[in-house]
mmCIF file with all atom_site columns, C-alpha atoms and ligand atoms in Angstrom:
data_model
loop_
_atom_site.group_PDB
_atom_site.id
_atom_site.type_symbol
_atom_site.label_atom_id
_atom_site.label_alt_id
_atom_site.label_comp_id
_atom_site.label_asym_id
_atom_site.label_entity_id
_atom_site.label_seq_id
_atom_site.pdbx_PDB_ins_code
_atom_site.Cartn_x
_atom_site.Cartn_y
_atom_site.Cartn_z
_atom_site.occupancy
_atom_site.B_iso_or_equiv
_atom_site.pdbx_formal_charge
_atom_site.auth_seq_id
_atom_site.auth_comp_id
_atom_site.auth_asym_id
_atom_site.auth_atom_id
_atom_site.pdbx_PDB_model_num
ATOM   1   C CA  . MET A 1 1   ? 0.000   0.000   0.000  1.00 61.00 ? 1   MET A CA  1
ATOM   2   C CA  . GLU A 1 2   ? 1.231   3.478   -0.795 1.00 93.00 ? 2   GLU A CA  1
ATOM   3   C CA  . LEU A 1 3   ? 2.748   5.240   2.223  1.00 95.00 ? 3   LEU A CA  1
ATOM   4   C CA  . ALA A 1 4   ? 0.482   8.314   1.972  1.00 96.00 ? 4   ALA A CA  1
ATOM   5   C CA  . SER A 1 5   ? -2.564  6.061   1.996  1.00 95.00 ? 5   SER A CA  1
ATOM   6   C CA  . LEU A 1 6   ? -1.284  4.173   5.075  1.00 96.00 ? 6   LEU A CA  1
ATOM   7   C CA  . ILE A 1 7   ? -0.743  7.487   6.852  1.00 96.00 ? 7   ILE A CA  1
ATOM   8   C CA  . GLU A 1 8   ? -4.284  8.603   6.005  1.00 95.00 ? 8   GLU A CA  1
ATOM   9   C CA  . ARG A 1 9   ? -5.856  5.323   7.094  1.00 95.00 ? 9   ARG A CA  1
ATOM   10  C CA  . ARG A 1 10  ? -4.012  4.969   10.419 1.00 97.00 ? 10  ARG A CA  1
ATOM   11  C CA  . TYR A 1 11  ? -5.887  6.256   13.420 1.00 97.00 ? 11  TYR A CA  1
ATOM   12  C CA  . SER A 1 12  ? -5.774  5.707   17.166 1.00 97.00 ? 12  SER A CA  1
ATOM   13  C CA  . CYS A 1 13  ? -8.097  2.749   17.650 1.00 97.00 ? 13  CYS A CA  1
ATOM   14  C CA  . ARG A 1 14  ? -9.806  2.503   21.019 1.00 96.00 ? 14  ARG A CA  1
ATOM   15  C CA  . SER A 1 15  ? -12.290 -0.326  20.199 1.00 96.00 ? 15  SER A CA  1
ATOM   16  C CA  . TYR A 1 16  ? -10.731 -3.717  19.620 1.00 97.00 ? 16  TYR A CA  1
ATOM   17  C CA  . ALA A 1 17  ? -12.381 -6.940  18.480 1.00 97.00 ? 17  ALA A CA  1
ATOM   18  C CA  . ASP A 1 18  ? -12.097 -10.007 20.698 1.00 96.00 ? 18  ASP A CA  1
ATOM   19  C CA  . ARG A 1 19  ? -9.722  -11.612 18.188 1.00 97.00 ? 19  ARG A CA  1
ATOM   20  C CA  . PRO A 1 20  ? -6.155  -12.703 18.866 1.00 96.00 ? 20  PRO A CA  1
ATOM   21  C CA  . VAL A 1 21  ? -3.229  -11.411 16.852 1.00 98.00 ? 21  VAL A CA  1
ATOM   22  C CA  . ASP A 1 22  ? -0.690  -13.835 15.416 1.00 98.00 ? 22  ASP A CA  1
ATOM   23  C CA  . ARG A 1 23  ? 2.483   -13.496 17.500 1.00 98.00 ? 23  ARG A CA  1
ATOM   24  C CA  . ALA A 1 24  ? 4.655   -14.094 14.425 1.00 98.00 ? 24  ALA A CA  1
ATOM   25  C CA  . LEU A 1 25  ? 3.049   -11.042 12.808 1.00 98.00 ? 25  LEU A CA  1
ATOM   26  C CA  . VAL A 1 26  ? 3.831   -8.913  15.871 1.00 98.00 ? 26  VAL A CA  1
ATOM   27  C CA  . ARG A 1 27  ? 7.451   -10.150 15.804 1.00 98.00 ? 27  ARG A CA  1
ATOM   28  C CA  . LYS A 1 28  ? 7.703   -9.306  12.078 1.00 98.00 ? 28  LYS A CA  1
ATOM   29  C CA  . ILE A 1 29  ? 6.314   -5.796  12.649 1.00 98.00 ? 29  ILE A CA  1
ATOM   30  C CA  . CYS A 1 30  ? 8.777   -5.159  15.487 1.00 98.00 ? 30  CYS A CA  1
ATOM   31  C CA  . LYS A 1 31  ? 11.701  -6.529  13.484 1.00 98.00 ? 31  LYS A CA  1
ATOM   32  C CA  . GLU A 1 32  ? 10.866  -4.320  10.503 1.00 98.00 ? 32  GLU A CA  1
ATOM   33  C CA  . ALA A 1 33  ? 10.183  -1.282  12.729 1.00 98.00 ? 33  ALA A CA  1
ATOM   34  C CA  . ALA A 1 34  ? 13.671  -1.643  14.193 1.00 98.00 ? 34  ALA A CA  1
ATOM   35  C CA  . LEU A 1 35  ? 15.013  -0.533  10.806 1.00 98.00 ? 35  LEU A CA  1
ATOM   36  C CA  . ALA A 1 36  ? 13.958  2.973   11.904 1.00 98.00 ? 36  ALA A CA  1
ATOM   37  C CA  . PRO A 1 37  ? 16.711  5.610   11.955 1.00 98.00 ? 37  PRO A CA  1
ATOM   38  C CA  . SER A 1 38  ? 18.186  6.691   15.287 1.00 98.00 ? 38  SER A CA  1
ATOM   39  C CA  . ALA A 1 39  ? 20.859  9.144   16.404 1.00 98.00 ? 39  ALA A CA  1
ATOM   40  C CA  . CYS A 1 40  ? 24.312  7.621   15.760 1.00 98.00 ? 40  CYS A CA  1
ATOM   41  C CA  . ASN A 1 41  ? 22.373  4.426   15.009 1.00 98.00 ? 41  ASN A CA  1
ATOM   42  C CA  . SER A 1 42  ? 22.103  4.049   18.780 1.00 98.00 ? 42  SER A CA  1
ATOM   43  C CA  . GLN A 1 43  ? 18.803  2.118   18.654 1.00 98.00 ? 43  GLN A CA  1
ATOM   44  C CA  . PRO A 1 44  ? 17.966  3.034   22.269 1.00 98.00 ? 44  PRO A CA  1
ATOM   45  C CA  . TRP A 1 45  ? 14.969  0.757   22.547 1.00 98.00 ? 45  TRP A CA  1
ATOM   46  C CA  . LYS A 1 46  ? 13.685  -2.633  23.506 1.00 98.00 ? 46  LYS A CA  1
ATOM   47  C CA  . MET A 1 47  ? 10.217  -3.705  22.424 1.00 98.00 ? 47  MET A CA  1
ATOM   48  C CA  . HIS A 1 48  ? 8.357   -5.988  24.823 1.00 98.00 ? 48  HIS A CA  1
ATOM   49  C CA  . ALA A 1 49  ? 5.332   -7.676  23.203 1.00 98.00 ? 49  ALA A CA  1
ATOM   50  C CA  . LEU A 1 50  ? 2.963   -8.357  26.102 1.00 98.00 ? 50  LEU A CA  1
ATOM   51  C CA  . TYR A 1 51  ? 0.156   -10.917 26.066 1.00 98.00 ? 51  TYR A CA  1
ATOM   52  C CA  . GLY A 1 52  ? -2.201  -12.513 28.561 1.00 97.00 ? 52  GLY A CA  1
ATOM   53  C CA  . GLU A 1 53  ? -1.668  -11.788 32.256 1.00 98.00 ? 53  GLU A CA  1
ATOM   54  C CA  . LYS A 1 54  ? 1.369   -9.582  31.680 1.00 98.00 ? 54  LYS A CA  1
ATOM   55  C CA  . LYS A 1 55  ? -0.563  -7.494  29.162 1.00 98.00 ? 55  LYS A CA  1
ATOM   56  C CA  . ALA A 1 56  ? -3.477  -7.210  31.586 1.00 98.00 ? 56  ALA A CA  1
ATOM   57  C CA  . ALA A 1 57  ? -1.160  -6.020  34.377 1.00 98.00 ? 57  ALA A CA  1
ATOM   58  C CA  . ALA A 1 58  ? 0.468   -3.429  32.099 1.00 98.00 ? 58  ALA A CA  1
ATOM   59  C CA  . ALA A 1 59  ? -2.961  -2.242  30.929 1.00 98.00 ? 59  ALA A CA  1
ATOM   60  C CA  . ARG A 1 60  ? -4.000  -1.692  34.560 1.00 98.00 ? 60  ARG A CA  1
ATOM   61  C CA  . ALA A 1 61  ? -0.923  0.472   35.135 1.00 98.00 ? 61  ALA A CA  1
ATOM   62  C CA  . LEU A 1 62  ? -1.785  2.675   32.147 1.00 98.00 ? 62  LEU A CA  1
ATOM   63  C CA  . GLN A 1 63  ? -5.303  3.500   33.298 1.00 98.00 ? 63  GLN A CA  1
ATOM   64  C CA  . GLY A 1 64  ? -6.027  6.717   35.145 1.00 97.00 ? 64  GLY A CA  1
ATOM   65  C CA  . LEU A 1 65  ? -7.606  10.141  34.687 1.00 97.00 ? 65  LEU A CA  1
ATOM   66  C CA  . GLY A 1 66  ? -10.358 8.322   32.777 1.00 97.00 ? 66  GLY A CA  1
ATOM   67  C CA  . LEU A 1 67  ? -7.842  7.317   30.099 1.00 97.00 ? 67  LEU A CA  1
ATOM   68  C CA  . ASN A 1 68  ? -6.669  4.126   28.454 1.00 98.00 ? 68  ASN A CA  1
ATOM   69  C CA  . ALA A 1 69  ? -9.421  1.611   29.265 1.00 97.00 ? 69  ALA A CA  1
ATOM   70  C CA  . HIS A 1 70  ? -8.883  0.384   25.692 1.00 97.00 ? 70  HIS A CA  1
ATOM   71  C CA  . ALA A 1 71  ? -5.419  -0.873  26.684 1.00 98.00 ? 71  ALA A CA  1
ATOM   72  C CA  . ALA A 1 72  ? -7.154  -3.705  28.537 1.00 97.00 ? 72  ALA A CA  1
ATOM   73  C CA  . ARG A 1 73  ? -9.210  -4.690  25.487 1.00 97.00 ? 73  ARG A CA  1
ATOM   74  C CA  . ALA A 1 74  ? -6.333  -4.712  22.995 1.00 98.00 ? 74  ALA A CA  1
ATOM   75  C CA  . PRO A 1 75  ? -4.978  -8.257  22.610 1.00 98.00 ? 75  PRO A CA  1
ATOM   76  C CA  . VAL A 1 76  ? -1.372  -7.038  22.467 1.00 98.00 ? 76  VAL A CA  1
ATOM   77  C CA  . LEU A 1 77  ? 0.521   -4.224  24.121 1.00 98.00 ? 77  LEU A CA  1
ATOM   78  C CA  . ILE A 1 78  ? 4.030   -3.392  22.987 1.00 98.00 ? 78  ILE A CA  1
ATOM   79  C CA  . ALA A 1 79  ? 5.966   -1.687  25.757 1.00 98.00 ? 79  ALA A CA  1
ATOM   80  C CA  . VAL A 1 80  ? 8.835   0.381   24.391 1.00 98.00 ? 80  VAL A CA  1
ATOM   81  C CA  . GLU A 1 81  ? 11.661  0.541   26.902 1.00 98.00 ? 81  GLU A CA  1
ATOM   82  C CA  . GLN A 1 82  ? 14.216  3.301   26.431 1.00 98.00 ? 82  GLN A CA  1
ATOM   83  C CA  . THR A 1 83  ? 17.676  1.751   26.746 1.00 98.00 ? 83  THR A CA  1
ATOM   84  C CA  . PRO A 1 84  ? 20.890  3.773   27.254 1.00 98.00 ? 84  PRO A CA  1
ATOM   85  C CA  . ALA A 1 85  ? 22.072  5.397   24.025 1.00 98.00 ? 85  ALA A CA  1
ATOM   86  C CA  . LYS A 1 86  ? 25.704  5.294   22.917 1.00 98.00 ? 86  LYS A CA  1
ATOM   87  C CA  . TYR A 1 87  ? 26.740  8.222   20.713 1.00 98.00 ? 87  TYR A CA  1
ATOM   88  C CA  . MET A 1 88  ? 29.967  9.056   18.903 1.00 97.00 ? 88  MET A CA  1
ATOM   89  C CA  . SER A 1 89  ? 32.652  10.024  21.431 1.00 97.00 ? 89  SER A CA  1
ATOM   90  C CA  . ARG A 1 90  ? 32.869  13.540  19.953 1.00 97.00 ? 90  ARG A CA  1
ATOM   91  C CA  . PHE A 1 91  ? 29.515  14.225  21.652 1.00 97.00 ? 91  PHE A CA  1
ATOM   92  C CA  . ASP A 1 92  ? 30.862  13.331  25.105 1.00 96.00 ? 92  ASP A CA  1
ATOM   93  C CA  . GLY A 1 93  ? 30.264  16.289  27.434 1.00 95.00 ? 93  GLY A CA  1
ATOM   94  C CA  . ILE A 1 94  ? 28.641  18.228  24.559 1.00 97.00 ? 94  ILE A CA  1
ATOM   95  C CA  . VAL A 1 95  ? 25.148  16.754  24.578 1.00 97.00 ? 95  VAL A CA  1
ATOM   96  C CA  . PRO A 1 96  ? 23.376  15.297  27.623 1.00 98.00 ? 96  PRO A CA  1
ATOM   97  C CA  . PRO A 1 97  ? 23.177  11.503  27.951 1.00 97.00 ? 97  PRO A CA  1
ATOM   98  C CA  . ASN A 1 98  ? 20.368  10.010  25.863 1.00 98.00 ? 98  ASN A CA  1
ATOM   99  C CA  . ALA A 1 99  ? 19.770  13.434  24.278 1.00 98.00 ? 99  ALA A CA  1
ATOM   100 C CA  . TRP A 1 100 ? 18.028  12.082  21.209 1.00 98.00 ? 100 TRP A CA  1
ATOM   101 C CA  . ALA A 1 101 ? 16.534  8.892   22.655 1.00 98.00 ? 101 ALA A CA  1
ATOM   102 C CA  . PRO A 1 102 ? 12.963  10.267  23.030 1.00 98.00 ? 102 PRO A CA  1
ATOM   103 C CA  . CYS A 1 103 ? 13.020  11.332  19.352 1.00 98.00 ? 103 CYS A CA  1
ATOM   104 C CA  . ASP A 1 104 ? 14.315  7.908   18.361 1.00 98.00 ? 104 ASP A CA  1
ATOM   105 C CA  . ILE A 1 105 ? 11.561  6.172   20.343 1.00 98.00 ? 105 ILE A CA  1
ATOM   106 C CA  . GLY A 1 106 ? 8.940   8.361   18.650 1.00 98.00 ? 106 GLY A CA  1
ATOM   107 C CA  . ILE A 1 107 ? 10.260  7.458   15.209 1.00 98.00 ? 107 ILE A CA  1
ATOM   108 C CA  . LEU A 1 108 ? 10.248  3.762   16.152 1.00 99.00 ? 108 LEU A CA  1
ATOM   109 C CA  . ALA A 1 109 ? 6.632   4.087   17.313 1.00 99.00 ? 109 ALA A CA  1
ATOM   110 C CA  . ALA A 1 110 ? 5.677   5.715   14.005 1.00 98.00 ? 110 ALA A CA  1
ATOM   111 C CA  . HIS A 1 111 ? 7.223   2.788   12.151 1.00 98.00 ? 111 HIS A CA  1
ATOM   112 C CA  . ILE A 1 112 ? 5.320   0.302   14.333 1.00 98.00 ? 112 ILE A CA  1
ATOM   113 C CA  . VAL A 1 113 ? 1.904   1.909   13.832 1.00 98.00 ? 113 VAL A CA  1
ATOM   114 C CA  . LEU A 1 114 ? 2.345   2.276   10.068 1.00 98.00 ? 114 LEU A CA  1
ATOM   115 C CA  . LEU A 1 115 ? 3.554   -1.315  9.732  1.00 98.00 ? 115 LEU A CA  1
ATOM   116 C CA  . ALA A 1 116 ? 0.557   -2.397  11.825 1.00 98.00 ? 116 ALA A CA  1
ATOM   117 C CA  . GLU A 1 117 ? -1.766  -0.558  9.436  1.00 97.00 ? 117 GLU A CA  1
ATOM   118 C CA  . ALA A 1 118 ? 0.009   -2.151  6.451  1.00 97.00 ? 118 ALA A CA  1
ATOM   119 C CA  . ASN A 1 119 ? -0.657  -5.558  7.994  1.00 98.00 ? 119 ASN A CA  1
ATOM   120 C CA  . GLY A 1 120 ? -4.370  -4.970  8.666  1.00 97.00 ? 120 GLY A CA  1
ATOM   121 C CA  . LEU A 1 121 ? -3.987  -4.199  12.368 1.00 97.00 ? 121 LEU A CA  1
ATOM   122 C CA  . GLN A 1 122 ? -5.144  -1.134  14.247 1.00 97.00 ? 122 GLN A CA  1
ATOM   123 C CA  . SER A 1 123 ? -3.073  0.557   16.899 1.00 98.00 ? 123 SER A CA  1
ATOM   124 C CA  . CYS A 1 124 ? -2.943  3.267   19.523 1.00 98.00 ? 124 CYS A CA  1
ATOM   125 C CA  . ILE A 1 125 ? 0.186   4.892   20.895 1.00 98.00 ? 125 ILE A CA  1
ATOM   126 C CA  . ILE A 1 126 ? -0.187  5.279   24.658 1.00 98.00 ? 126 ILE A CA  1
ATOM   127 C CA  . GLY A 1 127 ? 2.025   7.726   26.509 1.00 98.00 ? 127 GLY A CA  1
ATOM   128 C CA  . TYR A 1 128 ? 0.065   8.194   29.717 1.00 97.00 ? 128 TYR A CA  1
ATOM   129 C CA  . ASP A 1 129 ? 1.291   5.767   32.346 1.00 97.00 ? 129 ASP A CA  1
ATOM   130 C CA  . ALA A 1 130 ? -0.470  6.138   35.701 1.00 96.00 ? 130 ALA A CA  1
ATOM   131 C CA  . ASP A 1 131 ? 1.933   3.799   37.508 1.00 97.00 ? 131 ASP A CA  1
ATOM   132 C CA  . PRO A 1 132 ? 5.463   3.844   36.027 1.00 97.00 ? 132 PRO A CA  1
ATOM   133 C CA  . ALA A 1 133 ? 6.891   1.965   39.038 1.00 98.00 ? 133 ALA A CA  1
ATOM   134 C CA  . ALA A 1 134 ? 4.524   -0.961  38.416 1.00 98.00 ? 134 ALA A CA  1
ATOM   135 C CA  . VAL A 1 135 ? 5.515   -1.004  34.746 1.00 98.00 ? 135 VAL A CA  1
ATOM   136 C CA  . LYS A 1 136 ? 9.233   -1.105  35.582 1.00 98.00 ? 136 LYS A CA  1
ATOM   137 C CA  . GLU A 1 137 ? 8.670   -3.931  38.033 1.00 98.00 ? 137 GLU A CA  1
ATOM   138 C CA  . LEU A 1 138 ? 6.624   -5.854  35.481 1.00 98.00 ? 138 LEU A CA  1
ATOM   139 C CA  . LEU A 1 139 ? 9.329   -5.491  32.819 1.00 98.00 ? 139 LEU A CA  1
ATOM   140 C CA  . HIS A 1 140 ? 12.200  -6.025  35.275 1.00 98.00 ? 140 HIS A CA  1
ATOM   141 C CA  . THR A 1 141 ? 13.922  -2.817  34.262 1.00 98.00 ? 141 THR A CA  1
ATOM   142 C CA  . GLU A 1 142 ? 15.086  0.455   35.781 1.00 98.00 ? 142 GLU A CA  1
ATOM   143 C CA  . ASN A 1 143 ? 14.988  2.136   32.353 1.00 98.00 ? 143 ASN A CA  1
ATOM   144 C CA  . PRO A 1 144 ? 12.168  4.505   31.385 1.00 97.00 ? 144 PRO A CA  1
ATOM   145 C CA  . VAL A 1 145 ? 9.270   2.998   29.443 1.00 98.00 ? 145 VAL A CA  1
ATOM   146 C CA  . PRO A 1 146 ? 7.997   6.098   27.642 1.00 98.00 ? 146 PRO A CA  1
ATOM   147 C CA  . LEU A 1 147 ? 5.511   4.546   25.227 1.00 98.00 ? 147 LEU A CA  1
ATOM   148 C CA  . PHE A 1 148 ? 3.164   1.647   24.825 1.00 98.00 ? 148 PHE A CA  1
ATOM   149 C CA  . ILE A 1 149 ? 1.466   0.644   21.601 1.00 98.00 ? 149 ILE A CA  1
ATOM   150 C CA  . ALA A 1 150 ? -1.859  -1.178  21.693 1.00 98.00 ? 150 ALA A CA  1
ATOM   151 C CA  . LEU A 1 151 ? -2.360  -3.508  18.728 1.00 98.00 ? 151 LEU A CA  1
ATOM   152 C CA  . GLY A 1 152 ? -5.388  -5.466  17.572 1.00 98.00 ? 152 GLY A CA  1
ATOM   153 C CA  . TYR A 1 153 ? -8.157  -5.773  15.046 1.00 98.00 ? 153 TYR A CA  1
ATOM   154 C CA  . ALA A 1 154 ? -10.772 -3.021  15.145 1.00 96.00 ? 154 ALA A CA  1
ATOM   155 C CA  . GLU A 1 155 ? -14.176 -3.958  16.488 1.00 95.00 ? 155 GLU A CA  1
ATOM   156 C CA  . GLU A 1 156 ? -16.659 -4.367  13.663 1.00 93.00 ? 156 GLU A CA  1
ATOM   157 C CA  . GLY A 1 157 ? -18.457 -1.122  12.956 1.00 89.00 ? 157 GLY A CA  1
ATOM   158 C CA  . ALA A 1 158 ? -16.023 0.898   15.069 1.00 84.00 ? 158 ALA A CA  1
ATOM   159 C CA  . PRO A 1 159 ? -16.022 4.385   13.585 1.00 81.00 ? 159 PRO A CA  1
ATOM   160 C CA  . MET A 1 160 ? -12.811 5.674   12.070 1.00 85.00 ? 160 MET A CA  1
ATOM   161 C CA  . PRO A 1 161 ? -12.638 9.217   13.461 1.00 88.00 ? 161 PRO A CA  1
ATOM   162 C CA  . ALA A 1 162 ? -12.142 12.089  11.060 1.00 91.00 ? 162 ALA A CA  1
ATOM   163 C CA  . LYS A 1 163 ? -8.661  13.562  11.140 1.00 93.00 ? 163 LYS A CA  1
ATOM   164 C CA  . LYS A 1 164 ? -8.525  16.834  13.043 1.00 96.00 ? 164 LYS A CA  1
ATOM   165 C CA  . ARG A 1 165 ? -5.340  18.669  12.262 1.00 98.00 ? 165 ARG A CA  1
ATOM   166 C CA  . LYS A 1 166 ? -4.029  22.224  12.447 1.00 98.00 ? 166 LYS A CA  1
ATOM   167 C CA  . PRO A 1 167 ? -4.198  24.014  9.094  1.00 98.00 ? 167 PRO A CA  1
ATOM   168 C CA  . THR A 1 168 ? -1.085  23.521  6.990  1.00 98.00 ? 168 THR A CA  1
ATOM   169 C CA  . GLU A 1 169 ? -0.329  27.257  7.045  1.00 98.00 ? 169 GLU A CA  1
ATOM   170 C CA  . ASP A 1 170 ? -0.037  27.060  10.846 1.00 98.00 ? 170 ASP A CA  1
ATOM   171 C CA  . VAL A 1 171 ? 2.468   24.198  10.820 1.00 98.00 ? 171 VAL A CA  1
ATOM   172 C CA  . PHE A 1 172 ? 4.451   24.706  7.621  1.00 98.00 ? 172 PHE A CA  1
ATOM   173 C CA  . THR A 1 173 ? 6.377   27.604  6.149  1.00 98.00 ? 173 THR A CA  1
ATOM   174 C CA  . GLU A 1 174 ? 8.659   27.996  3.159  1.00 98.00 ? 174 GLU A CA  1
ATOM   175 C CA  . GLU A 1 175 ? 11.630  30.219  3.839  1.00 98.00 ? 175 GLU A CA  1
ATOM   176 C CA  . GLU A 1 176 ? 14.801  31.270  2.098  1.00 97.00 ? 176 GLU A CA  1
HETATM 177 C C1  . LIG B 2 .   ? 3.276   10.339  22.231 1.00 70.35 ? 1   LIG B C1  1
HETATM 178 C C2  . LIG B 2 .   ? 1.804   10.013  22.173 1.00 70.35 ? 1   LIG B C2  1
HETATM 179 C C3  . LIG B 2 .   ? 1.133   9.691   23.332 1.00 70.35 ? 1   LIG B C3  1
HETATM 180 C C4  . LIG B 2 .   ? -0.223  9.347   23.282 1.00 70.35 ? 1   LIG B C4  1
HETATM 181 N N1  . LIG B 2 .   ? -0.845  8.935   24.433 1.00 70.35 ? 1   LIG B N1  1
HETATM 182 C C5  . LIG B 2 .   ? -2.123  8.506   24.379 1.00 70.35 ? 1   LIG B C5  1
HETATM 183 C C6  . LIG B 2 .   ? -2.739  7.949   25.531 1.00 70.35 ? 1   LIG B C6  1
HETATM 184 O O1  . LIG B 2 .   ? -2.155  7.847   26.607 1.00 70.35 ? 1   LIG B O1  1
HETATM 185 N N2  . LIG B 2 .   ? -4.023  7.522   25.408 1.00 70.35 ? 1   LIG B N2  1
HETATM 186 C C7  . LIG B 2 .   ? -4.710  7.595   24.229 1.00 70.35 ? 1   LIG B C7  1
HETATM 187 O O2  . LIG B 2 .   ? -5.878  7.165   24.190 1.00 70.35 ? 1   LIG B O2  1
HETATM 188 N N3  . LIG B 2 .   ? -4.149  8.126   23.108 1.00 70.35 ? 1   LIG B N3  1
HETATM 189 C C8  . LIG B 2 .   ? -2.868  8.572   23.152 1.00 70.35 ? 1   LIG B C8  1
HETATM 190 N N4  . LIG B 2 .   ? -2.269  9.054   22.014 1.00 70.35 ? 1   LIG B N4  1
HETATM 191 C C9  . LIG B 2 .   ? -3.029  9.126   20.747 1.00 70.35 ? 1   LIG B C9  1
HETATM 192 C C10 . LIG B 2 .   ? -3.371  10.569  20.374 1.00 70.35 ? 1   LIG B C10 1
HETATM 193 O O3  . LIG B 2 .   ? -4.409  11.022  21.194 1.00 70.35 ? 1   LIG B O3  1
HETATM 194 C C11 . LIG B 2 .   ? -3.748  10.610  18.880 1.00 70.35 ? 1   LIG B C11 1
HETATM 195 O O4  . LIG B 2 .   ? -2.660  10.199  18.097 1.00 70.35 ? 1   LIG B O4  1
HETATM 196 C C12 . LIG B 2 .   ? -4.174  11.994  18.407 1.00 70.35 ? 1   LIG B C12 1
HETATM 197 O O5  . LIG B 2 .   ? -5.340  12.429  19.086 1.00 70.35 ? 1   LIG B O5  1
HETATM 198 C C13 . LIG B 2 .   ? -4.476  12.019  16.898 1.00 70.35 ? 1   LIG B C13 1
HETATM 199 O O6  . LIG B 2 .   ? -5.476  11.098  16.560 1.00 70.35 ? 1   LIG B O6  1
HETATM 200 P P1  . LIG B 2 .   ? -5.216  9.898   15.549 1.00 70.35 ? 1   LIG B P1  1
HETATM 201 O O7  . LIG B 2 .   ? -4.024  9.108   16.052 1.00 70.35 ? 1   LIG B O7  1
HETATM 202 O O8  . LIG B 2 .   ? -6.489  9.082   15.567 1.00 70.35 ? 1   LIG B O8  1
HETATM 203 O O9  . LIG B 2 .   ? -4.940  10.472  14.190 1.00 70.35 ? 1   LIG B O9  1
HETATM 204 C C14 . LIG B 2 .   ? -0.933  9.389   22.045 1.00 70.35 ? 1   LIG B C14 1
HETATM 205 C C15 . LIG B 2 .   ? -0.229  9.719   20.882 1.00 70.35 ? 1   LIG B C15 1
HETATM 206 C C16 . LIG B 2 .   ? 1.116   10.003  20.925 1.00 70.35 ? 1   LIG B C16 1
HETATM 207 C C17 . LIG B 2 .   ? 1.853   10.285  19.634 1.00 70.35 ? 1   LIG B C17 1
#
């Protein structure tokens, strides 16, 4: 499918069908997503595909402020752990540690959701984590876990929301 069409079709799905997702497909998506660019090719990420009880526990940790109930209904949650980034030594003392890691994680997430769409799956990036300590304990890590990605098949008849975006003239300029 053409990239522009994938970008148009992708949306944050919050209604998932009670249908499992093939684990091999999730592995393939994560493997392909890891071809994403990153600063100094540091690849400061680890993707944890969570199923069953572990997924349910992670979904509980993400819920709060009336948000993220859909995490519990998605059959898969991918937790994206931010691992320490190693940059070229010329940056030592010049840029803070892990300076570009959040950007890299965002680009990885974009790759995951577009690959999901290309493979007939819906997704939702989830940044709000009500209980980060519980997440770290669950994943046995001290590293930050800045993003989760819910994956699954959309519930039949679930509406695809219209895209609401700022006007192009507000977000794009041409300058010379
Ligand atoms: C970094 C990031 C964090 C997000 N966190 C949440 C979240 O915690 N819960 C949620 O339901 N949606 C979350 N979203 C989804 C956004 O609300 C959504 O992308 C935005 O409203 C645009 O809608 P669309 O994805 O359907 O085009 C997040 C998106 C991004 C990129």
